[in-house]
Amino acid sequence: MPEITRDVVIVGAGAAGLTAANQLKKAGLSVAVLEARDRVGGRLWTDEIDGAMLEIGGQWVSPDQHALIDTVAELGLETFSRYREGDSVYVGPDGQVHRFTGEMFPVSPETEKAIAEVTARLDAMVAEIDPDRPWAHPNAEEWDRITWDAWLRTQTDDDEAVRNLAFATGSAMLTKPTHSFSLLQSLLMASSAGSYSNLVDADFILDKRVVGGLQQVPLLLAERLGDDVFLEQPVRTLHWGDDGVTAIADGMTVRARSAILALAPVLYDRISFVPSLPRLQHQMHQHLSMGFVIKVHAVYDTPFWRADGLSATAFSPYELVHEAYDNTNHGDERGTLVGFVSDQNADDLFRLTAEERKERILESLSHYYGPEAKNTVVYYESDWGTEEWTRGAYAASFDMGGLHRYGADLRTPVGPIHFACSDLAGAGYQHVDGAIRMGRLAAQNILEARG
Ligand code: FDA
């Protein structure tokens, strides 16, 4: 089996690992990036399905994501705005379809008042939090003891308000049931986007896309590394100690002075560490788990909703597809909708056959856009739950109490082993922006340690 020696071995060729590798190489260090899959990009994957270019993984860029925006610009990529002209659609508890403009859902004046008041409270709490250190807030322990759902229900007894407030960080972001994560975890999610109001503002958080697809970011970063990226090399064993590391992959071995684990934290235990990782990491990593969401792509001959004066932006905490948007590619004559089915709804759907799933999902889309939504020319479900090297979507978060208990240790290196992934980020948490920030941080820590 080939054996090579480098300054740093990077495990994982997602946005985090490739960013770190480029930073280190620029600083004059030699690197090897070992990637389990037969492609680079990890959770960024732009592919052609039945003749339609689809963003199977991450795609949107928001204006606060400076690390990603700078990278996109530096790589010479162009962006375009999501189509958002016309009315949005909301389906209420009685199944009634309402058109609306602006950010506030068309709910009763009492529900609107409750949503506005709790939003103001959340914005004030988020403003006190440092996204890179949410555990350091004086109330962090208390906020990590109560579930997001339970806290919202202490704020208002208006169920429709609670469901609408909850889904911004629940179904839409952490993609876990709102009773399964804490208020603190929710505040981190909001804080990573600047405020709770930013997070619920689709025009902000889902602002731009990259022409040709966001996977070009990792593809171009990998191109710069040339022969230093090795595909189909899942790392199975990592020996580590004072004198460095040895990473043993399926087809090669890399000896290095440091390692960066640039993979989702739920996958750390796929690697045998010799000696084993310390007790703290063994414990901590068990409290992080992936959310789960199905990203649904529906392509039509035309973007038919536009003629009807709809932007295609649609929300409902009562619908199977809890949110959907116009996702038409740049310069494409065909129209594409993207919708999301989250957490328990996603579990339930995967108990059905593919035909039944499609029928249920298109039925839900037709509630927003009318019967034409059922006439797809291409239909595809991104299912990251079956991907061995990801195991969920979008990213990992702590269980109840975990963020306060372990957060401060999450990014701490263990001897020569450094950790980098969007799932460990503060600013840009669970997003490509966070992956790039974590890649930069791990590289900087290695460079500083070398003096
Ligand atoms: P990532 O998981 O991408 O990379 C880790 C790499 O490590 C993978 O390539 C994996 O194969 C590899 N690996 C794992 N174990 C290994 C081993 N033992 N040996 C070698 N290699 C190993 N973000 C955003 O900003 N805007 C958006 O619109 C979206 N939307 C979105 C939709 C969907 C469906 C998903 C799944 C995700 C998003 N995201 C997103 C999130 C975003 O895609 C994600 O946060 C980053 O791409 C994660 O990048 P990382 O490099 O941190 O991990």
XYZ file of C-alpha atoms and ligand atoms in Angstrom:
504
model
C 0.000 0.000 0.000
C 1.439 3.440 -0.905
C 2.738 5.458 2.013
C 3.381 9.206 1.828
C 4.602 11.820 4.296
C 3.148 15.336 4.540
C 3.047 18.153 7.093
C -0.715 17.852 7.552
C -3.245 15.167 6.624
C -6.811 16.400 6.168
C -9.615 13.867 6.464
C -12.619 14.957 4.364
C -12.802 16.998 1.158
C -15.830 19.126 2.015
C -15.733 22.921 2.172
C -14.019 22.833 5.589
C -11.248 20.385 4.702
C -10.469 21.923 1.330
C -10.355 25.433 2.809
C -7.927 24.282 5.501
C -5.755 22.459 2.954
C -5.540 25.525 0.714
C -4.629 27.815 3.629
C -1.888 25.455 4.778
C -0.519 24.977 1.289
C -0.447 28.743 0.752
C 1.599 29.031 3.950
C 4.143 26.589 2.526
C 3.104 23.354 4.240
C 2.623 20.093 2.388
C -0.821 18.492 2.643
C -2.788 15.396 1.694
C -6.603 15.411 1.672
C -8.156 11.958 2.051
C -11.785 11.736 0.950
C -14.026 8.701 1.450
C -16.323 9.403 -1.497
C -15.519 9.308 -5.210
C -16.134 13.058 -5.413
C -15.220 16.190 -3.455
C -17.744 18.549 -1.833
C -19.388 16.420 0.870
C -22.740 18.073 1.535
C -22.222 20.302 -1.539
C -23.273 18.332 -4.579
C -24.541 19.795 -7.849
C -25.641 17.075 -10.249
C -27.691 16.509 -13.361
C -30.767 14.345 -12.749
C -32.881 13.410 -15.792
C -31.510 16.427 -17.643
C -32.066 18.959 -14.840
C -29.220 20.562 -12.886
C -30.079 20.174 -9.217
C -28.467 21.345 -6.004
C -28.725 18.076 -4.091
C -27.037 19.605 -1.046
C -26.356 23.186 0.080
C -27.032 26.081 -2.275
C -28.003 29.424 -0.723
C -25.734 32.257 0.317
C -26.902 35.008 2.708
C -25.434 38.511 3.038
C -23.866 37.930 6.485
C -21.861 34.918 5.253
C -18.662 36.823 4.555
C -16.331 33.825 4.592
C -18.390 32.152 1.864
C -19.006 35.370 -0.080
C -15.254 36.122 -0.114
C -14.455 32.558 -1.214
C -17.056 32.644 -4.001
C -15.631 35.963 -5.249
C -12.037 34.811 -4.935
C -12.815 31.720 -7.005
C -14.324 33.964 -9.707
C -17.847 32.552 -9.345
C -20.974 34.559 -10.060
C -24.135 34.700 -7.988
C -27.774 35.397 -8.817
C -30.783 36.284 -6.677
C -33.554 33.887 -5.826
C -36.762 34.802 -7.702
C -39.019 36.528 -5.202
C -41.431 38.781 -7.112
C -45.114 38.442 -6.312
C -47.115 37.060 -3.428
C -46.032 34.458 -0.903
C -48.436 31.752 0.263
C -49.352 30.602 3.775
C -51.615 27.691 4.673
C -53.294 28.133 8.063
C -54.557 25.582 10.614
C -57.908 25.253 8.791
C -56.164 24.424 5.500
C -57.108 27.816 4.020
C -54.607 29.227 1.522
C -53.668 32.874 2.065
C -51.545 35.081 -0.167
C -49.363 37.668 1.511
C -46.424 40.005 1.028
C -43.741 40.990 3.532
C -42.398 38.933 6.391
C -45.405 38.495 8.691
C -47.658 35.525 7.981
C -51.323 36.385 7.321
C -52.599 35.309 10.741
C -55.193 36.841 13.096
C -54.253 40.174 14.769
C -53.842 38.357 18.131
C -51.489 35.749 16.650
C -49.575 38.460 14.799
C -49.148 40.380 18.058
C -47.905 37.248 19.854
C -45.415 36.474 17.061
C -44.135 40.079 17.038
C -43.706 40.211 20.823
C -41.853 36.899 21.120
C -39.702 37.787 18.089
C -38.656 41.039 19.816
C -37.779 39.064 22.976
C -35.791 36.531 20.984
C -33.904 39.236 19.101
C -32.950 40.830 22.437
C -31.709 37.489 23.818
C -29.806 36.659 20.636
C -28.147 40.094 20.689
C -26.552 39.147 24.041
C -25.088 35.919 22.692
C -21.690 35.476 21.094
C -22.342 32.846 18.401
C -18.822 31.505 18.880
C -19.385 31.086 22.659
C -23.119 30.706 23.406
C -22.251 28.621 26.488
C -20.567 31.691 28.031
C -23.835 33.636 28.431
C -24.801 33.940 32.147
C -28.170 32.226 31.428
C -26.701 29.522 29.198
C -27.251 26.669 31.657
C -30.869 27.663 32.299
C -31.544 28.106 28.567
C -30.027 24.706 27.804
C -32.381 22.965 30.285
C -35.650 23.898 28.610
C -36.764 22.654 25.218
C -37.400 25.174 22.447
C -41.061 24.125 22.300
C -41.572 24.324 26.083
C -39.973 27.769 26.280
C -42.141 29.141 23.470
C -45.204 27.823 25.276
C -44.194 29.786 28.385
C -44.221 32.937 26.217
C -47.668 32.625 24.638
C -50.589 30.208 24.677
C -51.352 30.949 21.016
C -50.627 27.609 19.300
C -50.397 29.057 15.792
C -47.873 31.643 17.018
C -45.803 28.926 18.722
C -45.776 26.727 15.614
C -44.710 29.597 13.375
C -42.036 30.814 15.784
C -40.794 27.262 16.390
C -40.307 26.204 12.833
C -37.664 28.829 11.989
C -35.056 27.018 14.038
C -36.878 23.662 14.195
C -38.081 22.198 10.897
C -36.322 24.852 8.830
C -32.837 24.774 10.375
C -31.944 22.177 13.001
C -34.444 19.810 11.310
C -35.271 18.078 14.575
C -38.553 18.006 16.504
C -38.827 21.191 18.591
C -39.129 19.149 21.814
C -35.724 17.525 21.216
C -33.362 20.512 21.452
C -32.927 23.395 23.841
C -33.707 27.083 23.801
C -29.923 27.723 23.933
C -29.367 25.592 20.806
C -32.097 27.582 19.088
C -30.531 30.888 20.154
C -27.172 29.723 18.742
C -28.868 28.947 15.420
C -30.393 32.442 15.332
C -27.221 34.106 16.561
C -25.188 32.403 13.818
C -27.325 34.347 11.311
C -27.067 37.648 13.246
C -30.578 37.643 14.767
C -33.774 35.640 15.023
C -35.383 38.131 12.610
C -32.672 37.431 10.018
C -33.270 33.711 10.335
C -37.003 33.996 9.635
C -36.466 36.424 6.763
C -36.334 34.203 3.664
C -35.112 37.137 1.574
C -32.091 37.384 3.865
C -31.236 33.796 4.650
C -32.018 32.402 1.173
C -30.678 35.357 -0.756
C -28.351 34.245 -3.532
C -27.219 31.151 -5.429
C -24.065 30.475 -7.399
C -24.443 30.295 -11.183
C -23.617 26.706 -12.144
C -23.998 25.409 -8.587
C -22.391 25.774 -5.176
C -20.367 22.571 -5.529
C -18.032 24.582 -7.711
C -16.591 26.021 -4.494
C -15.126 22.679 -3.347
C -14.396 21.615 -6.928
C -12.281 24.714 -7.578
C -10.624 24.537 -4.164
C -9.708 20.909 -4.922
C -8.401 21.864 -8.358
C -5.882 24.164 -6.675
C -4.649 21.249 -4.613
C -4.221 19.011 -7.663
C -2.654 15.666 -6.765
C -2.889 16.379 -3.047
C -6.540 15.247 -3.002
C -7.109 11.482 -2.856
C -10.629 10.165 -3.563
C -12.145 6.879 -2.367
C -9.813 6.854 0.602
C -11.970 6.479 3.723
C -9.698 6.843 6.730
C -10.250 3.818 8.978
C -7.500 4.235 11.572
C -5.652 7.223 12.994
C -2.546 6.656 15.101
C -1.596 9.778 17.047
C 0.957 10.905 19.591
C 3.615 13.516 20.363
C 5.473 12.742 17.166
C 2.462 13.226 14.890
C -0.157 11.081 13.187
C -0.506 8.187 10.776
C -3.766 8.016 8.846
C -4.562 4.631 7.353
C -7.099 4.757 4.544
C -8.368 1.922 2.331
C -5.670 2.347 -0.301
C -2.890 4.400 1.283
C -1.194 5.582 4.449
C -0.248 9.173 5.254
C 2.267 10.128 7.942
C 2.015 13.763 9.070
C 2.787 16.089 11.955
C -0.890 17.066 12.370
C -4.318 15.926 11.245
C -7.504 17.867 10.607
C -10.707 15.868 10.939
C -12.940 17.763 8.508
C -15.954 15.487 8.672
C -19.343 15.585 10.350
C -18.832 14.865 14.078
C -21.335 11.972 13.974
C -18.755 10.145 11.841
C -15.742 10.499 14.149
C -16.489 7.085 15.622
C -16.119 5.474 12.184
C -12.384 6.005 12.711
C -10.375 3.800 15.116
C -8.111 6.098 17.090
C -4.887 4.597 18.442
C -4.647 5.361 21.315
C -8.353 6.061 21.753
C -9.550 9.640 22.051
C -9.749 11.043 25.594
C -12.803 10.423 27.776
C -14.154 13.949 27.201
C -14.290 13.524 23.413
C -15.780 10.013 23.765
C -18.581 11.454 25.853
C -19.073 14.750 24.025
C -19.354 13.254 20.556
C -22.223 11.017 21.688
C -24.347 14.081 22.431
C -24.214 15.429 18.886
C -26.626 14.092 16.285
C -27.737 14.901 12.774
C -31.053 16.498 11.937
C -33.000 15.091 9.012
C -34.746 16.804 6.133
C -35.763 15.727 2.626
C -35.000 18.357 0.006
C -37.551 17.917 -2.779
C -36.864 19.125 -6.328
C -39.802 19.530 -8.736
C -39.056 20.730 -12.268
C -41.804 21.945 -14.653
C -41.945 23.014 -18.311
C -42.406 26.615 -17.142
C -42.357 28.490 -13.825
C -46.180 28.477 -13.986
C -46.659 30.170 -10.581
C -45.080 33.397 -11.825
C -47.943 34.016 -14.294
C -50.276 33.666 -11.338
C -48.423 36.453 -9.500
C -46.757 34.087 -7.024
C -43.144 34.269 -5.931
C -43.417 30.561 -4.987
C -42.270 31.379 -1.449
C -44.596 29.241 0.674
C -44.805 28.325 4.371
C -47.008 26.334 6.625
C -46.317 24.561 9.908
C -49.424 22.482 9.067
C -48.233 21.189 5.699
C -46.071 18.147 4.960
C -43.822 20.413 2.870
C -43.354 23.106 5.507
C -41.590 25.577 3.181
C -40.993 25.849 -0.568
C -39.389 28.320 -2.966
C -38.722 29.123 -6.606
C -35.453 27.365 -7.327
C -35.233 27.929 -11.070
C -31.656 27.804 -12.315
C -29.989 30.906 -13.727
C -31.093 31.440 -17.347
C -33.320 28.328 -17.343
C -36.656 28.441 -19.193
C -38.034 25.611 -17.137
C -39.288 26.293 -13.631
C -38.024 24.517 -10.532
C -39.562 24.416 -7.084
C -37.682 23.267 -4.025
C -39.536 22.131 -0.917
C -38.535 20.650 2.419
C -40.005 17.869 4.566
C -38.433 17.770 7.994
C -37.746 15.528 11.001
C -40.662 13.238 11.972
C -42.532 13.958 8.737
C -39.409 12.857 6.849
C -39.190 9.644 8.924
C -42.856 8.907 8.233
C -42.488 9.505 4.500
C -39.644 7.016 4.226
C -41.965 4.319 5.590
C -43.933 4.686 2.339
C -43.093 3.545 -1.184
C -41.392 5.973 -3.575
C -44.692 6.396 -5.480
C -46.674 7.121 -2.316
C -44.009 9.612 -1.153
C -44.097 11.477 -4.437
C -47.891 11.588 -4.373
C -47.989 12.952 -0.797
C -45.311 15.557 -1.486
C -46.836 16.801 -4.743
C -50.250 16.909 -3.067
C -48.765 19.208 -0.430
C -47.126 21.413 -3.083
C -50.482 21.622 -4.905
C -52.023 23.154 -1.774
C -49.658 26.101 -2.235
C -49.572 26.411 -6.039
C -52.660 24.625 -7.369
C -53.020 21.325 -9.308
C -50.329 22.229 -11.881
C -47.757 21.487 -9.170
C -48.447 17.798 -9.806
C -47.280 17.946 -13.446
C -43.535 17.622 -12.927
C -41.112 16.824 -15.740
C -38.343 15.942 -13.264
C -38.892 14.927 -9.649
C -36.126 14.126 -7.156
C -35.731 13.742 -3.405
C -32.341 14.472 -1.824
C -32.004 11.841 0.866
C -28.857 12.451 2.899
C -29.999 9.937 5.521
C -28.840 7.074 3.301
C -25.442 8.649 2.597
C -22.937 6.635 4.595
C -20.503 9.568 4.837
C -23.075 12.123 6.028
C -26.077 10.333 7.641
C -28.564 13.191 7.824
C -29.202 16.801 6.890
C -28.444 19.539 7.212
C -26.010 19.178 10.093
C -25.393 18.107 13.691
C -26.583 19.724 16.891
C -26.445 18.900 20.598
C -29.138 17.119 22.545
C -30.709 18.793 25.614
C -28.067 20.303 27.887
C -25.185 19.292 25.615
C -24.283 22.725 24.284
C -23.717 24.199 27.733
C -22.022 21.054 29.013
C -19.617 20.470 26.125
C -19.704 23.434 23.729
C -16.516 25.055 25.035
C -14.529 21.867 24.273
C -15.968 21.208 20.849
C -13.206 22.793 18.778
C -10.299 22.112 21.158
C -7.560 20.088 19.448
C -6.483 16.755 20.941
C -2.686 16.565 20.649
C -1.935 16.756 16.906
C -5.630 16.273 15.949
C -7.666 19.342 14.973
C -11.385 19.472 14.196
C -13.090 21.494 11.430
C -16.673 21.260 10.181
C -19.715 23.502 9.668
C -21.339 21.629 12.547
C -18.759 23.004 15.017
C -19.063 26.635 13.866
C -20.499 29.643 15.702
C -20.981 32.282 12.997
C -22.185 30.368 9.939
C -23.178 27.344 12.070
C -24.544 24.463 9.944
C -23.752 26.411 6.762
C -20.981 26.456 4.180
C -19.867 29.775 5.625
C -19.263 28.051 8.968
C -17.404 25.205 7.258
C -15.022 27.702 5.640
C -14.556 29.555 8.941
C -13.754 26.282 10.742
C -11.333 25.264 7.977
C -9.529 28.584 8.315
C -9.431 28.323 12.110
C -7.952 24.811 12.120
C -5.290 25.879 9.607
C -4.479 28.992 11.629
C -4.147 26.959 14.846
C -1.707 24.564 13.171
C 0.340 27.425 11.721
C 0.449 29.258 15.056
C 1.514 26.114 16.910
C 4.433 25.714 14.495
C 5.498 29.287 15.262
P -19.055 17.885 4.721
O -19.922 16.868 5.351
O -19.564 18.599 3.540
O -17.651 17.242 4.325
C -17.072 16.191 5.063
C -16.359 15.253 4.108
O -15.711 14.247 4.870
C -17.320 14.522 3.164
O -16.896 14.698 1.821
C -17.225 13.056 3.599
O -17.388 12.162 2.525
C -15.820 13.009 4.169
N -15.589 11.938 5.137
C -16.385 11.542 6.165
N -15.772 10.552 6.856
C -14.583 10.305 6.260
C -13.504 9.398 6.512
N -13.512 8.523 7.549
N -12.442 9.430 5.681
C -12.374 10.312 4.626
N -13.374 11.184 4.350
C -14.459 11.193 5.172
N -25.533 25.326 3.699
C -25.629 26.576 3.183
O -24.759 27.401 3.461
N -26.668 26.923 2.364
C -27.661 26.035 2.034
O -28.563 26.345 1.258
C -27.575 24.728 2.579
N -28.520 23.795 2.273
C -28.285 22.467 2.553
C -29.135 21.489 2.019
C -28.855 20.147 2.233
C -29.768 19.101 1.658
C -27.709 19.775 2.991
C -27.375 18.325 3.231
C -26.878 20.744 3.538
C -27.169 22.100 3.320
N -26.348 23.105 3.829
C -26.485 24.394 3.384
C -25.269 22.771 4.774
C -23.911 22.715 4.099
O -24.003 21.978 2.897
C -22.907 22.066 5.057
O -22.960 22.749 6.290
C -21.472 22.121 4.547
O -21.397 21.789 3.185
C -20.621 21.175 5.383
O -19.271 21.221 4.953
P -18.151 20.439 5.788
O -16.911 20.482 4.988
O -18.121 20.954 7.171
O -18.686 18.927 5.895
